[in-house]
Every structure is written in structure tokens, then in C-alpha cells.
Amino acid sequence: MGLFGYVKVCKAELRVREYEEYKAVYCTLCRVLGEEYGLAARGLLSYDACFYVLLQDCAQSGEAPEYKAGRCRFNPLKKCNYQTNCGESYRAAAALTVLMSYQKARDNVKDGKGFKRIAAQTVSPYLRGKYKKAKARYPQFAEAVEQAMAAQAALEKAECASADRAADPSAKALSEICGAGIADEVQKRVVERVAYCVGRFVYLLDAYDDLEEDLKSGCYNPFLRKYQIRDAAELQSAVLHENILRSLHMTANEAAVSFHLLTGEVHRGVLENILQDGLETACTAVRKKYKEVNESV
């Protein structure tokens, strides 16, 4: 379970007002990360964490966001809009970012190779202190992430050949985290289902993205086990890509359909863009890596 940057908007399909709204969420979360966990923590910022804020604020049906112009701490020449009435969702997203980043670093220390492992060993001591702080504030989040990582490790050790089972721990953890704190039971169930589908999509897309790298390194990948891929030539099978893309598209479609059951209006246009266009754009970007099968799938 980690932050991969797949869950973001498709800028070309967004209205200008919605894109400015999205950027404001990103910049506000960056500022909150710095305030809560130190300046360096801003480097952990991800689009996936922004999605959490957007979904939470929409589900909670709170007041409309209010913004104030400011300057970026990293680039003083850049003007940013910051939300002035941001609530708990931003602090929770900041904590979640730290929790998941630390667990991902630990995973890379254990299983990574080369530069990835060295980088993880370098940042892990810094993240450990921030992790303890985030865990103390949001113990339910930490427990969900830790359980997901443990379940994931067990499946990988068992060489699980089912992509559905392999994706389940991450999907369940995101579902639990996003549903926490939502009082309305109907809206809570909707958010949990959307989050489950998004978590599943991210895991499967990351596995698809890493097919070539994992084949070379011998690292676990559910698709390599499921389709018994043994060499690079087998990665060019049109059937392989058709099956993986079908699963990804079905998961993204279910997330988008489920979202329409949510009644909140805050950030609605941005969320619709992410679920209807953004996930498809991320999927297409990964697919283009496999140039020889593009025409077939």
C-alpha cells in the first residue's frame, strides 16, 4: 500500500475554475503538511492524498471552500491559492501521507534494490519520528495501513496468483480510512465503495506499470504469477494486456458509478473528472509503455 500519483485530474477535460480549485487543494495540503510535520514533509505530497481531501469534503457536505492568494514557499515567484476554511480532512490527509510514506520506505528497505533501497534507508530515520506523531493522532489510520502491509506481505510470500486477492488488502485499508468519521451511514457506505475501487485500481495499475521491472528483478507481481510470464517476449501478448486493461476499466467504472450516489456538491466536478477521465488517462499512460501491443489493445 502506498502513494503512487495515479489518482489525479485530467487537466484537458477540466474547466478553468475547477482546475484552480484542484490546485488550491494541492497547495493547501502542501502547507498543512509543512505546518504539521515540518518543511521537509512537503516533499511527500501526492495527488492521491489530494483525492482523500476532495472525497472527504464532498461526503461531509460542509461549507463551500474559501480561498486566499499567497506565495509558494519553494518558489516565491509562484502565486498560489490557499483554502482559508480548511477542516479536519487536510490534517487527516497529511497524517495519512506520512503513515503511507513511512511504510513504503520500510518496504523498499526490505525488498528494494539499488538506488531505491539506498534512498529508502536514507529517509527512513527521518520518517520514523513523523510516523510516530501521525500514528498518535490517527491510530485508526495507522492500524489500517499496518494491517494492509502485513496482509500484503503474506500474500507476496505465498506467491499469490490472484490479482483480486493481492489487491484486496490495499483496497480494504483505503475503504476503511476514507469511511472513518462520516456520520451519515448511506454516504459512508458510498465513500467506502468508491475508495475500495480506487484502492484496487491503484494497486492493479501499479502492478501493470511494474511488469517489466519486476520480471527483470524477480520481484513479486500478481500478473506475472497469474499469467505465468517467464520472459520479455510473453509480455507482448495482446491477450495479457486485454485482460489486465479489462480489469482496470471495470474497477474505474464501478468507482465512477458508485460516486454518483454521493449527494455532496463540494468539489463534485473535480471528483467526477478524476474518476471518469483521470483514472483512464493514468491507465493509458501506463499502456503506452508497451508499444508493440498498442495497436492490438
PDB file of C-alpha atoms in Angstrom:
ATOM      1  CA  MET A   1       0.000   0.000   0.000  1.00  0.00           C
ATOM      2  CA  GLY A   2       1.475   3.335  -0.980  1.00  0.00           C
ATOM      3  CA  LEU A   3       1.181   6.636  -2.776  1.00  0.00           C
ATOM      4  CA  PHE A   4       1.749   6.346  -6.495  1.00  0.00           C
ATOM      5  CA  GLY A   5       0.347   9.523  -8.046  1.00  0.00           C
ATOM      6  CA  TYR A   6      -2.108   7.746 -10.338  1.00  0.00           C
ATOM      7  CA  VAL A   7      -5.246   9.359  -8.876  1.00  0.00           C
ATOM      8  CA  LYS A   8      -5.282  12.840 -10.373  1.00  0.00           C
ATOM      9  CA  VAL A   9      -7.289  15.023 -12.714  1.00  0.00           C
ATOM     10  CA  CYS A  10      -7.286  15.020 -16.491  1.00  0.00           C
ATOM     11  CA  LYS A  11      -6.481  18.701 -16.990  1.00  0.00           C
ATOM     12  CA  ALA A  12      -7.674  18.812 -20.592  1.00  0.00           C
ATOM     13  CA  GLU A  13     -11.230  17.918 -19.503  1.00  0.00           C
ATOM     14  CA  LEU A  14     -11.420  20.322 -16.545  1.00  0.00           C
ATOM     15  CA  ARG A  15     -12.952  23.772 -16.589  1.00  0.00           C
ATOM     16  CA  VAL A  16     -10.559  26.563 -15.586  1.00  0.00           C
ATOM     17  CA  ARG A  17     -12.430  27.203 -12.331  1.00  0.00           C
ATOM     18  CA  GLU A  18     -12.265  23.516 -11.400  1.00  0.00           C
ATOM     19  CA  TYR A  19      -8.559  23.303 -12.180  1.00  0.00           C
ATOM     20  CA  GLU A  20      -7.871  26.318  -9.954  1.00  0.00           C
ATOM     21  CA  GLU A  21      -9.947  24.627  -7.247  1.00  0.00           C
ATOM     22  CA  TYR A  22      -7.878  21.467  -7.580  1.00  0.00           C
ATOM     23  CA  LYS A  23      -4.582  23.365  -7.435  1.00  0.00           C
ATOM     24  CA  ALA A  24      -5.786  25.160  -4.305  1.00  0.00           C
ATOM     25  CA  VAL A  25      -6.420  21.818  -2.586  1.00  0.00           C
ATOM     26  CA  TYR A  26      -2.930  20.647  -3.587  1.00  0.00           C
ATOM     27  CA  CYS A  27      -1.246  23.849  -2.352  1.00  0.00           C
ATOM     28  CA  THR A  28      -3.264  23.932   0.879  1.00  0.00           C
ATOM     29  CA  LEU A  29      -2.370  20.321   1.659  1.00  0.00           C
ATOM     30  CA  CYS A  30       1.284  21.132   0.983  1.00  0.00           C
ATOM     31  CA  ARG A  31       1.095  23.971   3.509  1.00  0.00           C
ATOM     32  CA  VAL A  32      -0.669  21.797   6.115  1.00  0.00           C
ATOM     33  CA  LEU A  33       1.967  19.073   5.696  1.00  0.00           C
ATOM     34  CA  GLY A  34       4.641  21.641   6.455  1.00  0.00           C
ATOM     35  CA  GLU A  35       2.795  23.026   9.452  1.00  0.00           C
ATOM     36  CA  GLU A  36       2.061  19.611  10.941  1.00  0.00           C
ATOM     37  CA  TYR A  37       5.239  17.639  10.146  1.00  0.00           C
ATOM     38  CA  GLY A  38       7.944  20.107   9.134  1.00  0.00           C
ATOM     39  CA  LEU A  39       9.118  21.749   5.926  1.00  0.00           C
ATOM     40  CA  ALA A  40      10.765  18.615   4.506  1.00  0.00           C
ATOM     41  CA  ALA A  41       7.483  16.703   4.825  1.00  0.00           C
ATOM     42  CA  ARG A  42       6.110  18.808   1.985  1.00  0.00           C
ATOM     43  CA  GLY A  43       8.211  16.669  -0.322  1.00  0.00           C
ATOM     44  CA  LEU A  44       5.909  13.722   0.482  1.00  0.00           C
ATOM     45  CA  LEU A  45       2.884  15.446  -1.073  1.00  0.00           C
ATOM     46  CA  SER A  46       0.954  13.348  -3.593  1.00  0.00           C
ATOM     47  CA  TYR A  47      -2.117  13.619  -5.804  1.00  0.00           C
ATOM     48  CA  ASP A  48      -3.543  10.552  -4.073  1.00  0.00           C
ATOM     49  CA  ALA A  49      -3.691  12.440  -0.764  1.00  0.00           C
ATOM     50  CA  CYS A  50      -5.490  15.304  -2.521  1.00  0.00           C
ATOM     51  CA  PHE A  51      -8.139  12.805  -3.620  1.00  0.00           C
ATOM     52  CA  TYR A  52      -8.740  11.913   0.027  1.00  0.00           C
ATOM     53  CA  VAL A  53      -9.415  15.579   0.863  1.00  0.00           C
ATOM     54  CA  LEU A  54     -11.722  16.018  -2.123  1.00  0.00           C
ATOM     55  CA  LEU A  55     -13.739  12.894  -1.322  1.00  0.00           C
ATOM     56  CA  GLN A  56     -13.999  13.658   2.389  1.00  0.00           C
ATOM     57  CA  ASP A  57     -15.152  17.228   1.868  1.00  0.00           C
ATOM     58  CA  CYS A  58     -17.715  16.155  -0.710  1.00  0.00           C
ATOM     59  CA  ALA A  59     -19.102  13.414   1.535  1.00  0.00           C
ATOM     60  CA  GLN A  60     -19.267  15.650   4.595  1.00  0.00           C
ATOM     61  CA  SER A  61     -21.269  18.259   2.607  1.00  0.00           C
ATOM     62  CA  GLY A  62     -19.638  21.097   4.502  1.00  0.00           C
ATOM     63  CA  GLU A  63     -19.392  24.769   3.646  1.00  0.00           C
ATOM     64  CA  ALA A  64     -18.053  25.895   0.288  1.00  0.00           C
ATOM     65  CA  PRO A  65     -14.276  26.432   0.239  1.00  0.00           C
ATOM     66  CA  GLU A  66     -12.937  29.964   0.663  1.00  0.00           C
ATOM     67  CA  TYR A  67      -9.563  30.913  -0.752  1.00  0.00           C
ATOM     68  CA  LYS A  68      -6.825  33.474  -0.190  1.00  0.00           C
ATOM     69  CA  ALA A  69      -3.946  34.274  -2.535  1.00  0.00           C
ATOM     70  CA  GLY A  70      -0.418  33.599  -1.321  1.00  0.00           C
ATOM     71  CA  ARG A  71       3.115  32.688  -2.361  1.00  0.00           C
ATOM     72  CA  CYS A  72       4.670  29.245  -2.666  1.00  0.00           C
ATOM     73  CA  ARG A  73       7.347  28.559  -0.017  1.00  0.00           C
ATOM     74  CA  PHE A  74       9.504  26.719  -2.550  1.00  0.00           C
ATOM     75  CA  ASN A  75       9.029  29.199  -5.396  1.00  0.00           C
ATOM     76  CA  PRO A  76       8.276  32.724  -4.145  1.00  0.00           C
ATOM     77  CA  LEU A  77       7.622  33.853  -7.716  1.00  0.00           C
ATOM     78  CA  LYS A  78       4.698  31.455  -7.959  1.00  0.00           C
ATOM     79  CA  LYS A  79       1.272  32.611  -6.810  1.00  0.00           C
ATOM     80  CA  CYS A  80      -0.980  30.084  -5.081  1.00  0.00           C
ATOM     81  CA  ASN A  81      -4.487  29.995  -3.693  1.00  0.00           C
ATOM     82  CA  TYR A  82      -4.886  28.537  -0.217  1.00  0.00           C
ATOM     83  CA  GLN A  83      -8.133  27.442   1.393  1.00  0.00           C
ATOM     84  CA  THR A  84      -8.782  29.531   4.496  1.00  0.00           C
ATOM     85  CA  ASN A  85     -11.608  27.430   5.944  1.00  0.00           C
ATOM     86  CA  CYS A  86      -9.956  24.025   5.576  1.00  0.00           C
ATOM     87  CA  GLY A  87     -11.050  21.449   8.118  1.00  0.00           C
ATOM     88  CA  GLU A  88     -10.030  18.114   9.553  1.00  0.00           C
ATOM     89  CA  SER A  89      -9.735  16.475   6.136  1.00  0.00           C
ATOM     90  CA  TYR A  90      -6.447  18.268   5.444  1.00  0.00           C
ATOM     91  CA  ARG A  91      -4.847  17.271   8.752  1.00  0.00           C
ATOM     92  CA  ALA A  92      -6.022  13.696   8.262  1.00  0.00           C
ATOM     93  CA  ALA A  93      -4.633  13.657   4.703  1.00  0.00           C
ATOM     94  CA  ALA A  94      -1.291  14.991   5.970  1.00  0.00           C
ATOM     95  CA  ALA A  95      -1.117  12.224   8.577  1.00  0.00           C
ATOM     96  CA  LEU A  96      -2.104   9.600   6.030  1.00  0.00           C
ATOM     97  CA  THR A  97       0.645  10.832   3.703  1.00  0.00           C
ATOM     98  CA  VAL A  98       3.258  10.410   6.418  1.00  0.00           C
ATOM     99  CA  LEU A  99       1.963   6.997   7.503  1.00  0.00           C
ATOM    100  CA  MET A 100       1.924   5.562   4.000  1.00  0.00           C
ATOM    101  CA  SER A 101       5.253   7.138   3.018  1.00  0.00           C
ATOM    102  CA  TYR A 102       6.978   5.593   6.005  1.00  0.00           C
ATOM    103  CA  GLN A 103       5.540   2.148   5.328  1.00  0.00           C
ATOM    104  CA  LYS A 104       6.528   2.410   1.676  1.00  0.00           C
ATOM    105  CA  ALA A 105      10.074   3.379   2.691  1.00  0.00           C
ATOM    106  CA  ARG A 106      10.258   0.394   5.044  1.00  0.00           C
ATOM    107  CA  ASP A 107       9.061  -1.861   2.251  1.00  0.00           C
ATOM    108  CA  ASN A 108      11.750  -0.507  -0.090  1.00  0.00           C
ATOM    109  CA  VAL A 109      14.438  -1.030   2.557  1.00  0.00           C
ATOM    110  CA  LYS A 110      13.349  -4.646   2.861  1.00  0.00           C
ATOM    111  CA  ASP A 111      12.691  -5.549  -0.774  1.00  0.00           C
ATOM    112  CA  GLY A 112      14.071  -2.713  -2.903  1.00  0.00           C
ATOM    113  CA  LYS A 113      17.295  -2.802  -4.867  1.00  0.00           C
ATOM    114  CA  GLY A 114      19.945  -0.299  -5.878  1.00  0.00           C
ATOM    115  CA  PHE A 115      19.164   3.397  -5.587  1.00  0.00           C
ATOM    116  CA  LYS A 116      15.592   2.776  -4.437  1.00  0.00           C
ATOM    117  CA  ARG A 117      16.836   0.887  -1.394  1.00  0.00           C
ATOM    118  CA  ILE A 118      19.577   3.408  -0.598  1.00  0.00           C
ATOM    119  CA  ALA A 119      17.087   6.295  -0.816  1.00  0.00           C
ATOM    120  CA  ALA A 120      14.668   4.470   1.480  1.00  0.00           C
ATOM    121  CA  GLN A 121      17.425   3.775   4.023  1.00  0.00           C
ATOM    122  CA  THR A 122      18.309   7.470   3.978  1.00  0.00           C
ATOM    123  CA  VAL A 123      14.808   8.847   4.594  1.00  0.00           C
ATOM    124  CA  SER A 124      13.509   6.130   6.958  1.00  0.00           C
ATOM    125  CA  PRO A 125      15.087   7.588  10.142  1.00  0.00           C
ATOM    126  CA  TYR A 126      13.539  10.996   9.386  1.00  0.00           C
ATOM    127  CA  LEU A 127      10.151   9.490   8.604  1.00  0.00           C
ATOM    128  CA  ARG A 128      10.128   7.308  11.724  1.00  0.00           C
ATOM    129  CA  GLY A 129       9.668  10.274  14.042  1.00  0.00           C
ATOM    130  CA  LYS A 130       6.967  11.794  11.834  1.00  0.00           C
ATOM    131  CA  TYR A 131       5.270   8.393  11.660  1.00  0.00           C
ATOM    132  CA  LYS A 132       5.029   8.172  15.463  1.00  0.00           C
ATOM    133  CA  LYS A 133       3.450  11.627  15.574  1.00  0.00           C
ATOM    134  CA  ALA A 134       0.908  10.799  12.859  1.00  0.00           C
ATOM    135  CA  LYS A 135       0.114   7.438  14.486  1.00  0.00           C
ATOM    136  CA  ALA A 136      -0.553   9.095  17.845  1.00  0.00           C
ATOM    137  CA  ARG A 137      -3.002  11.479  16.198  1.00  0.00           C
ATOM    138  CA  TYR A 138      -4.729   8.951  13.933  1.00  0.00           C
ATOM    139  CA  PRO A 139      -4.252   5.466  15.422  1.00  0.00           C
ATOM    140  CA  GLN A 140      -7.092   4.024  13.307  1.00  0.00           C
ATOM    141  CA  PHE A 141      -5.296   5.068  10.126  1.00  0.00           C
ATOM    142  CA  ALA A 142      -2.010   3.604  11.307  1.00  0.00           C
ATOM    143  CA  GLU A 143      -3.662   0.312  12.232  1.00  0.00           C
ATOM    144  CA  ALA A 144      -5.379   0.055   8.849  1.00  0.00           C
ATOM    145  CA  VAL A 145      -2.128   0.753   6.979  1.00  0.00           C
ATOM    146  CA  GLU A 146      -0.112  -1.677   9.136  1.00  0.00           C
ATOM    147  CA  GLN A 147      -2.664  -4.458   8.730  1.00  0.00           C
ATOM    148  CA  ALA A 148      -2.746  -3.907   4.981  1.00  0.00           C
ATOM    149  CA  MET A 149       1.043  -4.075   4.749  1.00  0.00           C
ATOM    150  CA  ALA A 150       1.144  -7.276   6.809  1.00  0.00           C
ATOM    151  CA  ALA A 151      -1.583  -8.913   4.706  1.00  0.00           C
ATOM    152  CA  GLN A 152       0.171  -7.783   1.536  1.00  0.00           C
ATOM    153  CA  ALA A 153       3.470  -9.246   2.682  1.00  0.00           C
ATOM    154  CA  ALA A 154       1.814 -12.588   3.480  1.00  0.00           C
ATOM    155  CA  LEU A 155       0.231 -12.783   0.026  1.00  0.00           C
ATOM    156  CA  GLU A 156       3.515 -11.933  -1.660  1.00  0.00           C
ATOM    157  CA  LYS A 157       5.387 -14.526   0.400  1.00  0.00           C
ATOM    158  CA  ALA A 158       2.792 -17.113  -0.659  1.00  0.00           C
ATOM    159  CA  GLU A 159       3.302 -16.087  -4.316  1.00  0.00           C
ATOM    160  CA  CYS A 160      -0.422 -15.382  -4.639  1.00  0.00           C
ATOM    161  CA  ALA A 161      -1.506 -15.834  -8.263  1.00  0.00           C
ATOM    162  CA  SER A 162      -4.813 -13.994  -7.877  1.00  0.00           C
ATOM    163  CA  ALA A 163      -4.716 -10.286  -8.727  1.00  0.00           C
ATOM    164  CA  ASP A 164      -8.080  -9.856  -6.974  1.00  0.00           C
ATOM    165  CA  ARG A 165      -6.761 -11.244  -3.679  1.00  0.00           C
ATOM    166  CA  ALA A 166      -3.482  -9.344  -3.996  1.00  0.00           C
ATOM    167  CA  ALA A 167      -5.300  -6.019  -4.443  1.00  0.00           C
ATOM    168  CA  ASP A 168      -7.755  -6.617  -1.583  1.00  0.00           C
ATOM    169  CA  PRO A 169      -5.646  -5.504   1.443  1.00  0.00           C
ATOM    170  CA  SER A 170      -4.842  -2.085  -0.037  1.00  0.00           C
ATOM    171  CA  ALA A 171      -8.405  -1.601  -1.255  1.00  0.00           C
ATOM    172  CA  LYS A 172      -9.882  -2.525   2.140  1.00  0.00           C
ATOM    173  CA  ALA A 173      -7.495  -0.230   4.006  1.00  0.00           C
ATOM    174  CA  LEU A 174      -8.331   2.772   1.831  1.00  0.00           C
ATOM    175  CA  SER A 175     -12.032   1.982   2.183  1.00  0.00           C
ATOM    176  CA  GLU A 176     -11.775   1.919   5.975  1.00  0.00           C
ATOM    177  CA  ILE A 177      -9.697   5.092   6.120  1.00  0.00           C
ATOM    178  CA  CYS A 178     -11.948   7.108   3.822  1.00  0.00           C
ATOM    179  CA  GLY A 179     -15.110   5.938   5.573  1.00  0.00           C
ATOM    180  CA  ALA A 180     -13.882   6.866   9.049  1.00  0.00           C
ATOM    181  CA  GLY A 181     -15.623   9.854  10.587  1.00  0.00           C
ATOM    182  CA  ILE A 182     -18.543  10.091   8.161  1.00  0.00           C
ATOM    183  CA  ALA A 183     -21.713  10.234  10.258  1.00  0.00           C
ATOM    184  CA  ASP A 184     -24.317   9.586   7.563  1.00  0.00           C
ATOM    185  CA  GLU A 185     -24.391   5.791   7.111  1.00  0.00           C
ATOM    186  CA  VAL A 186     -25.558   5.913   3.483  1.00  0.00           C
ATOM    187  CA  GLN A 187     -22.865   8.379   2.454  1.00  0.00           C
ATOM    188  CA  LYS A 188     -20.319   6.397   4.465  1.00  0.00           C
ATOM    189  CA  ARG A 189     -21.099   3.213   2.513  1.00  0.00           C
ATOM    190  CA  VAL A 190     -20.846   5.064  -0.789  1.00  0.00           C
ATOM    191  CA  VAL A 191     -17.481   6.575   0.131  1.00  0.00           C
ATOM    192  CA  GLU A 192     -16.194   3.195   1.289  1.00  0.00           C
ATOM    193  CA  ARG A 193     -17.129   1.603  -2.024  1.00  0.00           C
ATOM    194  CA  VAL A 194     -15.601   4.390  -4.100  1.00  0.00           C
ATOM    195  CA  ALA A 195     -12.427   4.222  -2.008  1.00  0.00           C
ATOM    196  CA  TYR A 196     -12.277   0.427  -2.281  1.00  0.00           C
ATOM    197  CA  CYS A 197     -12.465   0.601  -6.071  1.00  0.00           C
ATOM    198  CA  VAL A 198      -9.866   3.369  -6.242  1.00  0.00           C
ATOM    199  CA  GLY A 199      -7.536   1.444  -3.930  1.00  0.00           C
ATOM    200  CA  ARG A 200      -7.944  -1.670  -6.054  1.00  0.00           C
ATOM    201  CA  PHE A 201      -7.355   0.333  -9.256  1.00  0.00           C
ATOM    202  CA  VAL A 202      -4.155   1.887  -7.904  1.00  0.00           C
ATOM    203  CA  TYR A 203      -2.740  -1.476  -6.815  1.00  0.00           C
ATOM    204  CA  LEU A 204      -3.530  -3.154 -10.141  1.00  0.00           C
ATOM    205  CA  LEU A 205      -2.239  -0.237 -12.210  1.00  0.00           C
ATOM    206  CA  ASP A 206       0.991  -0.131 -10.228  1.00  0.00           C
ATOM    207  CA  ALA A 207       1.422  -3.877 -10.799  1.00  0.00           C
ATOM    208  CA  TYR A 208       0.780  -3.338 -14.518  1.00  0.00           C
ATOM    209  CA  ASP A 209       3.262  -0.442 -14.566  1.00  0.00           C
ATOM    210  CA  ASP A 210       5.939  -2.605 -12.913  1.00  0.00           C
ATOM    211  CA  LEU A 211       5.560  -5.702 -15.104  1.00  0.00           C
ATOM    212  CA  GLU A 212       8.842  -5.299 -16.976  1.00  0.00           C
ATOM    213  CA  GLU A 213      10.839  -4.176 -13.937  1.00  0.00           C
ATOM    214  CA  ASP A 214       9.502  -6.981 -11.737  1.00  0.00           C
ATOM    215  CA  LEU A 215      10.174  -9.580 -14.438  1.00  0.00           C
ATOM    216  CA  LYS A 216      13.809  -8.475 -14.638  1.00  0.00           C
ATOM    217  CA  SER A 217      14.343  -8.230 -10.888  1.00  0.00           C
ATOM    218  CA  GLY A 218      12.341 -11.303  -9.916  1.00  0.00           C
ATOM    219  CA  CYS A 219      10.145  -9.302  -7.550  1.00  0.00           C
ATOM    220  CA  TYR A 220       6.597 -10.419  -6.864  1.00  0.00           C
ATOM    221  CA  ASN A 221       3.923  -9.228  -9.272  1.00  0.00           C
ATOM    222  CA  PRO A 222       0.409 -10.758  -9.282  1.00  0.00           C
ATOM    223  CA  PHE A 223       0.090 -10.528 -13.057  1.00  0.00           C
ATOM    224  CA  LEU A 224       3.391 -12.339 -13.624  1.00  0.00           C
ATOM    225  CA  ARG A 225       2.159 -15.161 -11.373  1.00  0.00           C
ATOM    226  CA  LYS A 226      -1.402 -15.218 -12.696  1.00  0.00           C
ATOM    227  CA  TYR A 227      -0.426 -15.388 -16.367  1.00  0.00           C
ATOM    228  CA  GLN A 228       2.814 -17.328 -15.750  1.00  0.00           C
ATOM    229  CA  ILE A 229       5.002 -14.808 -17.574  1.00  0.00           C
ATOM    230  CA  ARG A 230       8.575 -16.102 -17.805  1.00  0.00           C
ATOM    231  CA  ASP A 231      10.309 -13.869 -20.351  1.00  0.00           C
ATOM    232  CA  ALA A 232      10.029 -10.451 -22.016  1.00  0.00           C
ATOM    233  CA  ALA A 233       8.521 -11.891 -25.196  1.00  0.00           C
ATOM    234  CA  GLU A 234       5.465 -13.103 -23.279  1.00  0.00           C
ATOM    235  CA  LEU A 235       4.855  -9.545 -22.079  1.00  0.00           C
ATOM    236  CA  GLN A 236       3.865  -8.651 -25.633  1.00  0.00           C
ATOM    237  CA  SER A 237       0.823 -10.929 -25.612  1.00  0.00           C
ATOM    238  CA  ALA A 238      -2.245  -8.949 -26.692  1.00  0.00           C
ATOM    239  CA  VAL A 239      -4.452 -11.227 -24.572  1.00  0.00           C
ATOM    240  CA  LEU A 240      -2.408 -10.393 -21.463  1.00  0.00           C
ATOM    241  CA  HIS A 241      -2.922  -6.666 -21.940  1.00  0.00           C
ATOM    242  CA  GLU A 242      -6.573  -7.030 -22.865  1.00  0.00           C
ATOM    243  CA  ASN A 243      -7.256  -8.950 -19.645  1.00  0.00           C
ATOM    244  CA  ILE A 244      -5.383  -6.504 -17.429  1.00  0.00           C
ATOM    245  CA  LEU A 245      -6.979  -3.457 -19.048  1.00  0.00           C
ATOM    246  CA  ARG A 246     -10.438  -5.003 -18.784  1.00  0.00           C
ATOM    247  CA  SER A 247      -9.991  -5.422 -15.041  1.00  0.00           C
ATOM    248  CA  LEU A 248      -8.712  -1.858 -14.677  1.00  0.00           C
ATOM    249  CA  HIS A 249     -11.558  -0.367 -16.719  1.00  0.00           C
ATOM    250  CA  MET A 250     -14.223  -2.314 -14.825  1.00  0.00           C
ATOM    251  CA  THR A 251     -12.785  -1.155 -11.498  1.00  0.00           C
ATOM    252  CA  ALA A 252     -12.592   2.501 -12.587  1.00  0.00           C
ATOM    253  CA  ASN A 253     -16.127   2.356 -13.978  1.00  0.00           C
ATOM    254  CA  GLU A 254     -17.506   0.983 -10.720  1.00  0.00           C
ATOM    255  CA  ALA A 255     -15.790   3.787  -8.781  1.00  0.00           C
ATOM    256  CA  ALA A 256     -17.368   6.398 -11.078  1.00  0.00           C
ATOM    257  CA  VAL A 257     -20.839   4.832 -10.941  1.00  0.00           C
ATOM    258  CA  SER A 258     -20.702   4.481  -7.155  1.00  0.00           C
ATOM    259  CA  PHE A 259     -19.655   8.113  -6.783  1.00  0.00           C
ATOM    260  CA  HIS A 260     -22.913   9.307  -8.361  1.00  0.00           C
ATOM    261  CA  LEU A 261     -24.731   8.013  -5.267  1.00  0.00           C
ATOM    262  CA  LEU A 262     -22.912  10.643  -3.213  1.00  0.00           C
ATOM    263  CA  THR A 263     -25.110  13.700  -2.637  1.00  0.00           C
ATOM    264  CA  GLY A 264     -22.478  16.311  -1.700  1.00  0.00           C
ATOM    265  CA  GLU A 265     -21.653  19.152  -4.086  1.00  0.00           C
ATOM    266  CA  VAL A 266     -18.303  20.382  -2.719  1.00  0.00           C
ATOM    267  CA  HIS A 267     -15.544  19.511  -5.241  1.00  0.00           C
ATOM    268  CA  ARG A 268     -18.030  17.393  -7.191  1.00  0.00           C
ATOM    269  CA  GLY A 269     -16.871  18.484 -10.635  1.00  0.00           C
ATOM    270  CA  VAL A 270     -13.228  17.784  -9.806  1.00  0.00           C
ATOM    271  CA  LEU A 271     -14.038  14.338  -8.407  1.00  0.00           C
ATOM    272  CA  GLU A 272     -16.103  13.432 -11.462  1.00  0.00           C
ATOM    273  CA  ASN A 273     -13.153  14.395 -13.645  1.00  0.00           C
ATOM    274  CA  ILE A 274     -10.744  12.223 -11.638  1.00  0.00           C
ATOM    275  CA  LEU A 275     -12.986   9.162 -11.650  1.00  0.00           C
ATOM    276  CA  GLN A 276     -14.268   9.443 -15.204  1.00  0.00           C
ATOM    277  CA  ASP A 277     -11.231  10.849 -17.026  1.00  0.00           C
ATOM    278  CA  GLY A 278      -8.239  10.930 -14.699  1.00  0.00           C
ATOM    279  CA  LEU A 279      -8.109   7.197 -13.979  1.00  0.00           C
ATOM    280  CA  GLU A 280      -8.465   6.412 -17.679  1.00  0.00           C
ATOM    281  CA  THR A 281      -5.650   8.852 -18.505  1.00  0.00           C
ATOM    282  CA  ALA A 282      -3.371   7.185 -15.953  1.00  0.00           C
ATOM    283  CA  CYS A 283      -4.237   3.791 -17.394  1.00  0.00           C
ATOM    284  CA  THR A 284      -3.481   4.953 -20.952  1.00  0.00           C
ATOM    285  CA  ALA A 285      -0.128   6.405 -19.893  1.00  0.00           C
ATOM    286  CA  VAL A 286       0.983   3.038 -18.497  1.00  0.00           C
ATOM    287  CA  ARG A 287      -0.326   1.146 -21.509  1.00  0.00           C
ATOM    288  CA  LYS A 288       1.843   3.255 -23.833  1.00  0.00           C
ATOM    289  CA  LYS A 289       4.922   1.703 -22.264  1.00  0.00           C
ATOM    290  CA  TYR A 290       4.127  -1.477 -24.128  1.00  0.00           C
ATOM    291  CA  LYS A 291       4.419  -0.005 -27.610  1.00  0.00           C
ATOM    292  CA  GLU A 292       4.379  -3.240 -29.547  1.00  0.00           C
ATOM    293  CA  VAL A 293       0.901  -4.170 -28.307  1.00  0.00           C
ATOM    294  CA  ASN A 294      -0.681  -0.718 -28.507  1.00  0.00           C
ATOM    295  CA  GLU A 295      -2.366  -1.390 -31.799  1.00  0.00           C
ATOM    296  CA  SER A 296      -3.841  -4.632 -30.516  1.00  0.00           C
ATOM    297  CA  VAL A 297      -5.350  -3.302 -27.260  1.00  0.00           C
TER     298      VAL A 297
END
